[in-house]
Each structure stands twice: as structure tokens, then as C-alpha cells.
mmCIF file of C-alpha atoms in Angstrom:
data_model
loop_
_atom_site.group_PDB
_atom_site.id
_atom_site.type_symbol
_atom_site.label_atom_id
_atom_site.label_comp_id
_atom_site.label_asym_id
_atom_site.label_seq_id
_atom_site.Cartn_x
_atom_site.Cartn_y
_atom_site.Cartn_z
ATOM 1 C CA UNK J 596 125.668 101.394 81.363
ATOM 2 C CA UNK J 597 127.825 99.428 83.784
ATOM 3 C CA UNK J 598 126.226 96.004 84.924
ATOM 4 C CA UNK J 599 127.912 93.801 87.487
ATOM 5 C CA UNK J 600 126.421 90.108 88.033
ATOM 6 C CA UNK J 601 127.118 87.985 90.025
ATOM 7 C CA UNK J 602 125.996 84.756 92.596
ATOM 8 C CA UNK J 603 125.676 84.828 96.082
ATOM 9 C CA UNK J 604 125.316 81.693 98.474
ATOM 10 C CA UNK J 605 121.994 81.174 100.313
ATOM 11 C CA UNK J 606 120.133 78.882 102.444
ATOM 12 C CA UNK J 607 119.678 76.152 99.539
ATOM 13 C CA UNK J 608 122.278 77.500 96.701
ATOM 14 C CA UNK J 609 123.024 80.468 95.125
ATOM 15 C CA UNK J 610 120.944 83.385 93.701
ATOM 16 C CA UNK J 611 121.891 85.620 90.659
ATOM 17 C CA UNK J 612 122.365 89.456 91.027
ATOM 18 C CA UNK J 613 122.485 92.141 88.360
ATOM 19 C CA UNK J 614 123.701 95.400 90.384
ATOM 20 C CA UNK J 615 123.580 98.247 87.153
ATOM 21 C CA UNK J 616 125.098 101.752 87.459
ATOM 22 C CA UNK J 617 128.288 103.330 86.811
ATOM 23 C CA UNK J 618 130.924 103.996 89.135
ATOM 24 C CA UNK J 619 130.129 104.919 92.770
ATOM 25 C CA UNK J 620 126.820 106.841 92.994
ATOM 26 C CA UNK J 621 126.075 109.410 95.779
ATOM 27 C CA UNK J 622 122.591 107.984 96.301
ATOM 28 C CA UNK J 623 121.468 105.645 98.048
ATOM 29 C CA UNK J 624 120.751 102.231 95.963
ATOM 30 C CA UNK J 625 117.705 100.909 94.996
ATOM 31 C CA UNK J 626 116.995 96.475 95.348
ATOM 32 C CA UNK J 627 114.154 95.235 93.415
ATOM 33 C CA UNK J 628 111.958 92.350 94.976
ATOM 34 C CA UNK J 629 110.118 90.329 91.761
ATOM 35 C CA UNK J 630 107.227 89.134 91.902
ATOM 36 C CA UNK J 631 105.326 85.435 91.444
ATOM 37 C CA UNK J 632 106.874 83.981 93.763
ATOM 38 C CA UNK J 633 108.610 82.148 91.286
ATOM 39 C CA UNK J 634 108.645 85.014 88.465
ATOM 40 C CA UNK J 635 112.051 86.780 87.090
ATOM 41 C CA UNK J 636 113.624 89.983 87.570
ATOM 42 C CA UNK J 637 113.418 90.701 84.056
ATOM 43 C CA UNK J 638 110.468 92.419 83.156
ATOM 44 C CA UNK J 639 111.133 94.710 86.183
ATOM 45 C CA UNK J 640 114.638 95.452 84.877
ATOM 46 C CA UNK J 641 113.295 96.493 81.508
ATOM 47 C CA UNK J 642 111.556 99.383 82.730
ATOM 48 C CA UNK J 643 113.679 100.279 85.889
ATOM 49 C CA UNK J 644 117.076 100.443 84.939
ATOM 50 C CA UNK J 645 116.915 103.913 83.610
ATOM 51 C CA UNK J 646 116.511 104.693 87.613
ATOM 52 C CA UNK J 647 120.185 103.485 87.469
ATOM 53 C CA UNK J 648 121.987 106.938 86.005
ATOM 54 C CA UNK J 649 121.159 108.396 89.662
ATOM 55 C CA UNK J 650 121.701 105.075 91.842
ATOM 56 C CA UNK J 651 122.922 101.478 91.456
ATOM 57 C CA UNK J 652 119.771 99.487 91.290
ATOM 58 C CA UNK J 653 120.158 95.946 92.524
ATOM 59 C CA UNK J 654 117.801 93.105 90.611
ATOM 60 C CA UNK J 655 118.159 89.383 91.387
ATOM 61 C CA UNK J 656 116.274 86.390 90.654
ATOM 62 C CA UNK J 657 114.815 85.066 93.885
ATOM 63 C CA UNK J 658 115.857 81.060 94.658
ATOM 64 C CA UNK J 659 114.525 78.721 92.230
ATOM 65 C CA UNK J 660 114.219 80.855 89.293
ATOM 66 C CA UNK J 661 115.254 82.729 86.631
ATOM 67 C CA UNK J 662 119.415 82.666 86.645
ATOM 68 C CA UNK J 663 119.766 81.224 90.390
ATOM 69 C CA UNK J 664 119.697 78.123 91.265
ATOM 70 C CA UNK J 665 116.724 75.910 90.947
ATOM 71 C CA UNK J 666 116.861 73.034 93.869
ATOM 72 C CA UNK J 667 114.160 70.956 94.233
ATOM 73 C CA UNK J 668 113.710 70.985 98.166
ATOM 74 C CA UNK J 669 109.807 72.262 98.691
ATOM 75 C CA UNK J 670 110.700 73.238 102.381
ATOM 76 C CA UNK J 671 112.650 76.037 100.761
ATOM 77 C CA UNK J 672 109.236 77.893 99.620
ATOM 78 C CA UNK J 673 108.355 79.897 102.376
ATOM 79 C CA UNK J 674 108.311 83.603 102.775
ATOM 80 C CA UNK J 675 111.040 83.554 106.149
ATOM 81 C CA UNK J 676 113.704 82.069 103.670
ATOM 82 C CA UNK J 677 113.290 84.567 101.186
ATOM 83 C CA UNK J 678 113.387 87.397 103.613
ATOM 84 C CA UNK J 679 116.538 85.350 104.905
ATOM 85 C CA UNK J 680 117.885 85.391 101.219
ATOM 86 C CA UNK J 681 117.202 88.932 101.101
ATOM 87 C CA UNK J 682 119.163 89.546 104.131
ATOM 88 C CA UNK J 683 121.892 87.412 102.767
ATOM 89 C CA UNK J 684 122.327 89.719 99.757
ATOM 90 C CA UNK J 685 122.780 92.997 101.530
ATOM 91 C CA UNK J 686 125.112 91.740 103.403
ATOM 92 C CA UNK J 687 126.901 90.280 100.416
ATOM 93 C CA UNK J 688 126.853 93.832 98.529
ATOM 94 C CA UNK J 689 127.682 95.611 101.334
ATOM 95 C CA UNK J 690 123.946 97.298 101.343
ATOM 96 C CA UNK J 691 124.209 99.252 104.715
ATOM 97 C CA UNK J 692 121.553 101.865 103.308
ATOM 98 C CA UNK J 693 118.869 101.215 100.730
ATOM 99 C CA UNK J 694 115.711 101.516 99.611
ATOM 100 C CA UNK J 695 113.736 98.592 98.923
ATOM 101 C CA UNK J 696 110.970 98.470 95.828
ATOM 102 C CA UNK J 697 108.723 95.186 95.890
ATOM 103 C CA UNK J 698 106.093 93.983 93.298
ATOM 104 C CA UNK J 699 102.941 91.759 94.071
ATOM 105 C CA UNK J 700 104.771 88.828 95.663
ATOM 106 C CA UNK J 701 107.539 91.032 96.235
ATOM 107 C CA UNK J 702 105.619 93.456 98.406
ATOM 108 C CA UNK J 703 104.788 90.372 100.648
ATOM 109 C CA UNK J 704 108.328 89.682 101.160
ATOM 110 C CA UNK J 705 108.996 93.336 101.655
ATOM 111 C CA UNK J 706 106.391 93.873 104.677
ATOM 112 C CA UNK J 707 107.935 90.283 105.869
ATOM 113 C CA UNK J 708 111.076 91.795 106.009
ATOM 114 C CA UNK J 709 110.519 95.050 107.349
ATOM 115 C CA UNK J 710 108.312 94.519 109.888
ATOM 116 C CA UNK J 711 109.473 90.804 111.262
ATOM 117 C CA UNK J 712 113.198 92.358 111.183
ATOM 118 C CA UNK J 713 113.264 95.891 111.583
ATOM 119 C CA UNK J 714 116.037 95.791 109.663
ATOM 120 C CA UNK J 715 118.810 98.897 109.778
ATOM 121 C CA UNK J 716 119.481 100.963 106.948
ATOM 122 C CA UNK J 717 116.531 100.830 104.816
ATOM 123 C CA UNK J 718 115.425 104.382 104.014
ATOM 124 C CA UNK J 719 111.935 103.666 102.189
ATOM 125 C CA UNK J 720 109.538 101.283 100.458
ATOM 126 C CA UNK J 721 107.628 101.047 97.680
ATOM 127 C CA UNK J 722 104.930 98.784 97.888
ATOM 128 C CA UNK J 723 104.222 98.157 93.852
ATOM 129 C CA UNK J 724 100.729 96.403 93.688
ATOM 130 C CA UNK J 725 100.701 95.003 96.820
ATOM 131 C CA UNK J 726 99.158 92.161 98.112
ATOM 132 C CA UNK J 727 99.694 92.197 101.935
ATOM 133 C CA UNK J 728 95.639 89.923 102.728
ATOM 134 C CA UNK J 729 95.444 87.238 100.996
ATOM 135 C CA UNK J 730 91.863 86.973 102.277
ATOM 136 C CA UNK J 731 91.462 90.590 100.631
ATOM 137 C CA UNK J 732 93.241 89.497 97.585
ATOM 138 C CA UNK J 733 90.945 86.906 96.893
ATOM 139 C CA UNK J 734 87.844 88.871 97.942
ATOM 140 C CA UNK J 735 88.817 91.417 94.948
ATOM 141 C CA UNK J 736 89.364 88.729 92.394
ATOM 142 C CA UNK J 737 85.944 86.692 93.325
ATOM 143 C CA UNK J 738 84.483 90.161 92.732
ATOM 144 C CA UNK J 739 86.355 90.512 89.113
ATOM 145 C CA UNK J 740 85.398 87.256 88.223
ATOM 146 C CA UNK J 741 82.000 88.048 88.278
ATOM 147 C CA UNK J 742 82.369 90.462 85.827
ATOM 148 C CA UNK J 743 83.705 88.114 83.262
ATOM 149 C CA UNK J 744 81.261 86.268 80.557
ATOM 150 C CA UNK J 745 79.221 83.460 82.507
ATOM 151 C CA UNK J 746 80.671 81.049 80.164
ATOM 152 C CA UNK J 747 84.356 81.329 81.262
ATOM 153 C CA UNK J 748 83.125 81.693 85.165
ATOM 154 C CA UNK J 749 81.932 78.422 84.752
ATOM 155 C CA UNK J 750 84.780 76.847 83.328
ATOM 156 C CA UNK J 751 86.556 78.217 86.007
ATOM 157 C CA UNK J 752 84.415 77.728 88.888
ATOM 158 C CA UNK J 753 83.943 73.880 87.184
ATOM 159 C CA UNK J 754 88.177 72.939 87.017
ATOM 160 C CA UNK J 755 89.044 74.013 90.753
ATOM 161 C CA UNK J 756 85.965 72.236 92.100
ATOM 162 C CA UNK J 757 87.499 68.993 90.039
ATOM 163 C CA UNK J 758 91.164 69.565 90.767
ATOM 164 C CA UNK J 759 91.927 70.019 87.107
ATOM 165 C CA UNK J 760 93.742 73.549 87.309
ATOM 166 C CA UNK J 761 96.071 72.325 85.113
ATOM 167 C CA UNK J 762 93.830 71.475 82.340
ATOM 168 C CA UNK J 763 94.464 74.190 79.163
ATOM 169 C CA UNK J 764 90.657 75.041 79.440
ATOM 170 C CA UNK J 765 91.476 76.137 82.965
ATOM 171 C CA UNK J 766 94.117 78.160 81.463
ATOM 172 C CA UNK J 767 92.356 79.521 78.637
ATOM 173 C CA UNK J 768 89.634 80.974 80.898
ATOM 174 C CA UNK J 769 92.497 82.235 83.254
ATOM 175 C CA UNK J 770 93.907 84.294 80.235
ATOM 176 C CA UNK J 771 90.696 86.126 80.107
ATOM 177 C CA UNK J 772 91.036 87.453 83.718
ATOM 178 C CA UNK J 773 94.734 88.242 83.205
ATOM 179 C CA UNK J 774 93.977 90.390 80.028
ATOM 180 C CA UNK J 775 92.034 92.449 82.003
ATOM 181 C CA UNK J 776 93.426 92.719 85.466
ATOM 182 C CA UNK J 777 97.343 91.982 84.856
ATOM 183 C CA UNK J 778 98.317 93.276 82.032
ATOM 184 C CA UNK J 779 96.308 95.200 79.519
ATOM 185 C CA UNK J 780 99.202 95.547 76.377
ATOM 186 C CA UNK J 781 97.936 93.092 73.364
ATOM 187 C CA UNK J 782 99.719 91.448 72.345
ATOM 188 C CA UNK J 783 101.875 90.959 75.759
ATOM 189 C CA UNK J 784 105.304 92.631 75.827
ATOM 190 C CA UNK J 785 108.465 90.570 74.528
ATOM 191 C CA UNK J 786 110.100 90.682 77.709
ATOM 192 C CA UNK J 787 107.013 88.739 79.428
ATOM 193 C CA UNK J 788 106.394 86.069 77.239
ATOM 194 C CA UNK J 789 110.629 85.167 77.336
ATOM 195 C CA UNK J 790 110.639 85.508 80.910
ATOM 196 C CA UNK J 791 107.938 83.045 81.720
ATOM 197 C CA UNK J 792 110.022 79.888 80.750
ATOM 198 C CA UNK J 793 112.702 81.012 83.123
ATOM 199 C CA UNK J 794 110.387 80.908 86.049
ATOM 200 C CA UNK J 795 109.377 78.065 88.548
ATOM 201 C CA UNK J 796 105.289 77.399 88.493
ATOM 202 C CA UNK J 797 106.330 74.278 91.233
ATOM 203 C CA UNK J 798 106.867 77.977 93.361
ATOM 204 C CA UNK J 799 103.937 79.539 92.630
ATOM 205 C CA UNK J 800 101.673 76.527 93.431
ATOM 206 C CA UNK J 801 103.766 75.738 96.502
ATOM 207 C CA UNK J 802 102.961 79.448 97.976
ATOM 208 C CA UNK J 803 100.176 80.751 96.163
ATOM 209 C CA UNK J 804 97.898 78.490 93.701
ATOM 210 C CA UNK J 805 97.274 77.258 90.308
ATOM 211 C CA UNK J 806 96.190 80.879 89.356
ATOM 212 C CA UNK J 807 96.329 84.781 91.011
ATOM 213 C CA UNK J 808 92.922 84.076 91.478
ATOM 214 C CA UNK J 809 93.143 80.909 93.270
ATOM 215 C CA UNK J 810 95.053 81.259 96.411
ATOM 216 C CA UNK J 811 95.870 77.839 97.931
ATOM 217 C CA UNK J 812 99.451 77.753 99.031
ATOM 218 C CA UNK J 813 101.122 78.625 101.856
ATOM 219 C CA UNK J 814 100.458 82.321 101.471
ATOM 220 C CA UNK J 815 96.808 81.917 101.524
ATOM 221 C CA UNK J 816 96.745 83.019 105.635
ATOM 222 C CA UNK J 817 99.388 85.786 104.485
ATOM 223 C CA UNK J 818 97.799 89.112 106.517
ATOM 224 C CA UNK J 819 100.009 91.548 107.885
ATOM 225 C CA UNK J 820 97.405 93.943 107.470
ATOM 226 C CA UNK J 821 97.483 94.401 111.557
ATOM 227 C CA UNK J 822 101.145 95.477 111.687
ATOM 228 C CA UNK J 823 101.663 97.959 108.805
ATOM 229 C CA UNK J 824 101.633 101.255 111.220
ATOM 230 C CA UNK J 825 105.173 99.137 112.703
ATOM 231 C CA UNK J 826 106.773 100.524 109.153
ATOM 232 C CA UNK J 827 108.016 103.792 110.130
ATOM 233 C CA UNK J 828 110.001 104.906 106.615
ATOM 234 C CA UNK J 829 108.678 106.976 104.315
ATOM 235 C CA UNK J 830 106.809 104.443 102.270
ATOM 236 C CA UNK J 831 104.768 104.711 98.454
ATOM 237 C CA UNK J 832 102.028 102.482 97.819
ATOM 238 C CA UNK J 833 101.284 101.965 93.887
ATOM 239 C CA UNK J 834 98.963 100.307 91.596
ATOM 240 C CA UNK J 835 97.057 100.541 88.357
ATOM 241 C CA UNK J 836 93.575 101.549 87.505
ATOM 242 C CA UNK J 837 92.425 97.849 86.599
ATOM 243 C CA UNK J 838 95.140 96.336 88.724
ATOM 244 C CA UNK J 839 93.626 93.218 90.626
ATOM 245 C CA UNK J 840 95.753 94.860 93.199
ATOM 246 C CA UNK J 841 92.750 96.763 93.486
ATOM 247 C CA UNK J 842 92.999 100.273 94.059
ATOM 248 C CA UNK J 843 90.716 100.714 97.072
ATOM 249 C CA UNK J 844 92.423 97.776 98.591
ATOM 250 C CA UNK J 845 96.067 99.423 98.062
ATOM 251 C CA UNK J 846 94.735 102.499 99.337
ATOM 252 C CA UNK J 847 93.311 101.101 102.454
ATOM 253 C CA UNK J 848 97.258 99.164 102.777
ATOM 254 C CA UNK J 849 98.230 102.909 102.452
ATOM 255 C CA UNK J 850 96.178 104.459 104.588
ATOM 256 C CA UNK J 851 97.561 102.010 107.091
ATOM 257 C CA UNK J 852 100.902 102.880 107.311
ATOM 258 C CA UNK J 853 101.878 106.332 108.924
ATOM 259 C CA UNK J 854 102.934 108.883 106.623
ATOM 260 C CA UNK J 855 102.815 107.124 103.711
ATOM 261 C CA UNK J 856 101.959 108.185 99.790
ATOM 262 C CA UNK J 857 99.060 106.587 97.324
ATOM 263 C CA UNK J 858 99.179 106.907 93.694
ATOM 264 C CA UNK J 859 97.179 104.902 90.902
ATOM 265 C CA UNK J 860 98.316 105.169 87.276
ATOM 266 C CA UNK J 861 94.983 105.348 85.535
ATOM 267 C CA UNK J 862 95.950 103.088 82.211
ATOM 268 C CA UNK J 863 96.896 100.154 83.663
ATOM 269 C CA UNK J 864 96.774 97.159 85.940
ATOM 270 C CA UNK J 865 99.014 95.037 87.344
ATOM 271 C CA UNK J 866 102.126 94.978 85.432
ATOM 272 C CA UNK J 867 102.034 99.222 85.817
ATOM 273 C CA UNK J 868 105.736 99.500 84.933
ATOM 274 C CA UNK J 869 105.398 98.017 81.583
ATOM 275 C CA UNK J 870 102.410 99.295 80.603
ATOM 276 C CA UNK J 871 102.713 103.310 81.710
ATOM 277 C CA UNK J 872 106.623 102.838 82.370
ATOM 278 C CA UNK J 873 107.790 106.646 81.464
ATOM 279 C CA UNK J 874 104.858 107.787 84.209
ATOM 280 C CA UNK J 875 105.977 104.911 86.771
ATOM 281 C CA UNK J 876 110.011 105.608 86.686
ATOM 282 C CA UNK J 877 109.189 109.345 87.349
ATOM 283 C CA UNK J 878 106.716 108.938 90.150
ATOM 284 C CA UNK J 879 108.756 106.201 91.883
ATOM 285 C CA UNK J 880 111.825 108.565 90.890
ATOM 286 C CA UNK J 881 110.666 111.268 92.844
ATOM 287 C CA UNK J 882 109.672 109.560 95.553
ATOM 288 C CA UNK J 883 113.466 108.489 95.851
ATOM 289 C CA UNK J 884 114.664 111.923 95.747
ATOM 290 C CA UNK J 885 112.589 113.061 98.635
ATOM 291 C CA UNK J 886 113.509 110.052 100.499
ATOM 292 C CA UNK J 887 117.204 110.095 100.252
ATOM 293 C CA UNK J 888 116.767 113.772 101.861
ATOM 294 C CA UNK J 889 114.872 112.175 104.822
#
């Protein structure tokens, strides 16, 4: 399969861009927002590129990770520069129609981008397990923490009262959670475990926290919960069974935003894609279909 790669200049240097798909496709392309912030486009890729023998599908690694430039400016992480960088690449490809697929972080930046924008030419949206309340985020994961053993809710309840987050009995704890609620597959796929050097934790803690549970960045008063029915494409909201995403919260996203579709894929949680990824690429496959007809 043809792959084209690339840099493109942004507000604080230059992002990488894989655009896959042969020749000059009828249908309208696909560009994938990763998730963290500070994560890669490559676990995505692994699962979605088989989307690309209908449509080009455009993956890049957002600012500061992964193959793009990593400066070391904090002022650069916050969500109106990435929807800024975002903008920057469709013009750059020459993107005058296409549909936009964001996960986690990515569906942040996605309702960012729609709905502070209104951008032209974007003909739908999947919202991959969103997170678009960080209040309601963290609401779900205080309730899936109680669920875990006593022991490891007290180690974790003990390091971010101390400010030792960093600490690897913080982290140990923390891998408990994520077994559970972001991704299920033991042990974790290849493509995860060589993708997490290549991403930026200075990111994550900038915008989010020293954990998904933990949300203490500049994202942590992230809500555009009261402007969802202002996205007026056909839209797909998405999430696992166990996702921390949780699936009454993606619903309720969903049931938000006029006209829009709901599905949960019952064997998995947050990293769906990877962990049911024959039964994700066909539902977020159809969905395409019908939208390019719309």
C-alpha cells in the first residue's frame, strides 16, 4: 500500500504525517486525531490502515511527539494550538472535505475544533472513547477505583495526597486500573509497549495529570458538554464495554448531539481498536459509507 510522509510547519516546528492509500481515491479521506495528549499515531495506524483501500487515511503525530518535533516551550500545550495545528495540516494536504476520527484526547481536540471553528468541509466525526467533561471523566474513574483491591486504593489515594505520582509504587498501582479499564490484551500489544518511548509524558502532565485517573492539567475544566447539539454532521460516538470512557457517559455525549449514532463493542475498553479491531474497522467503516452519501 502506498504511504506518503511527510513534515509540515506549525506554530512551534514541524509535525510528521503519514497520508496511506493508493492513487487518487473517490472518497472522501479520513484524518486520525491520537490520543494522550502526548501519545503516537501508531497504535491507531495498526488497526486503521486497512480503512485505506477505500480512502487515503491521514495519521500524524501531534507536536511534541512521536516523529514531529519535540520543542520544549510549555506554552505550546494547550488544546487551541493543536486545533490550530490541525487546521494547519488540512490546509497543507489540500483537505477541503474530510472526515475527522478522534480518540480519548483526540476527541477533545475534535469537539475543540468543530465546534470553536465550524470549520468547512468536514463531513462527519467519530468520537472514539471520548472524553468531552473532565469533571465526568474523573467522576467515572473515582467510581472504578473503588472497585479495585483496598490495598492498591490506598497506595494510590496515599502518593497524590504526597505529591509522589512519580514514585514506581504509584505506577504499579496505576497498572492495575489500566489492565482493567484501558486495555484488557495480556500481555499488551507490541505496537503499545514500542510506541510509549516515542511519546512526551512532560505533555500529558502539562494537560492532563500524572495518571488518566488523575486529572490536574490544563484540561481538568475541559467541558464542552453544553455545546455538543452546535455539531451538526452526522457524528458516531464509540467505546468499549470496560472502557473508562464509560459507556453511559459516551452515551449521554451521544445523546447530546443531534442525529448522532452510539455503539459499544462489548470485549473491550479503552484501546477498542486493538483489542476488537476486525469489529471496530467495520462499524466505523460503515459509518463512512453512509456519510460520504450525506
Amino acid at each position: 500500500m502506498e504511504r506518503k510522509e511527510g513534515y509540515i510547519e506549525v506554530t512551534g516546528g514541524k509535525v510528521w504525517y503519514n497520508l496511506v492509500g493508493e492513487g487518487n481515491k473517490e472518497k472522501t479521506p479520513l484524518i486520525v486525531l491520537h490520543g494522550g495528549p502526548g501519545n503516537t499515531h501508531d497504535p491507531l495506524q495498526s488497526a486503521l490502515h486497512v480503512l485505506a483501500d477505500e480512502r487515503h487515511v491521514i495519521f500524524y503525530d501531534q507536536l511534541g511527539s512521536g516523529n514531529s518535533d519535540r520543542p520544549t516551550d510549555d506554552s505550546l500545550w494547550k488544546t487551541e494550538r493543536f486545533v490550530e495545528e490541525l487546521m494547519d495540516i488540512r490546509k497543507a494536504l489540500d483537505l477541503d472535505e474530510v472526515h475527522i476520527l478522534g480518540h480519548s484526547w483526540g476527541t477533545m481536540l475534535a469537539a475543540a475544533y468543530l465546534i470553536d471553528r465550524k470549520p468547512a468541509g468536514v463531513k462527519s466525526v467519530i468520537f472514539s472513547s471520548p472524553c468531552l467533561s473532565a469533571e465526568r471523566w474523573k467522576q467515572d474513574a473515582d467510581q472504578f477505583l473503588a472497585q479495585l483491591p483496598e490495598d492498591v486504593q490506598q497506595t494510590i489515594a496515599r502518593h497524590e495526597e504526597q505529591g509522589t505520582t512519580d514514585s514506581k509504587e504509584y505506577q504499579d498501582a496505576m497498572k492495575e486500573y489500566y489492565s482493567r479499564h484501558v486495555c484488557r490484551i495480556e500481555p499488551l500489544p507490541a505496537v503499545m509497549v514500542e510506541s510509549r518511548p516515542k511519546g512526551n509524558k512532560d505533555i500529558y502532565m502539562k494537560m492532563w495529570g500524572p495518571s488518566e485517573f488523575c486529572p490536574t492539567g490544563n484540561l481538568k475544566t475541559f467541558d464542552y458538554t453544553p455545546k455538543l447539539h452546535e455539531i451538526n454532521i452526522p457524528s458516531l460516538f464509540v467505546c468499549g464495554r470496560y472502557d473508562e470512557a464509560a459507556p453511559e457517559s459516551t452515551q449521554y455525549y451521544q445523546s447530546l448531539v443531534p442525529d448522532s449514532e452510539f455503539h459499544v463493542f462489548e470485549k473491550s475498553s479503552h484501546v477498542s481498536y486493538l483489542e476488537e479491531t476486525e469489529a471496530y474497522v467495520e462499524v466505523v467503516r460503515a459509518f463512512l459509507r453512509k456519510a460520504d452519501t450525506k
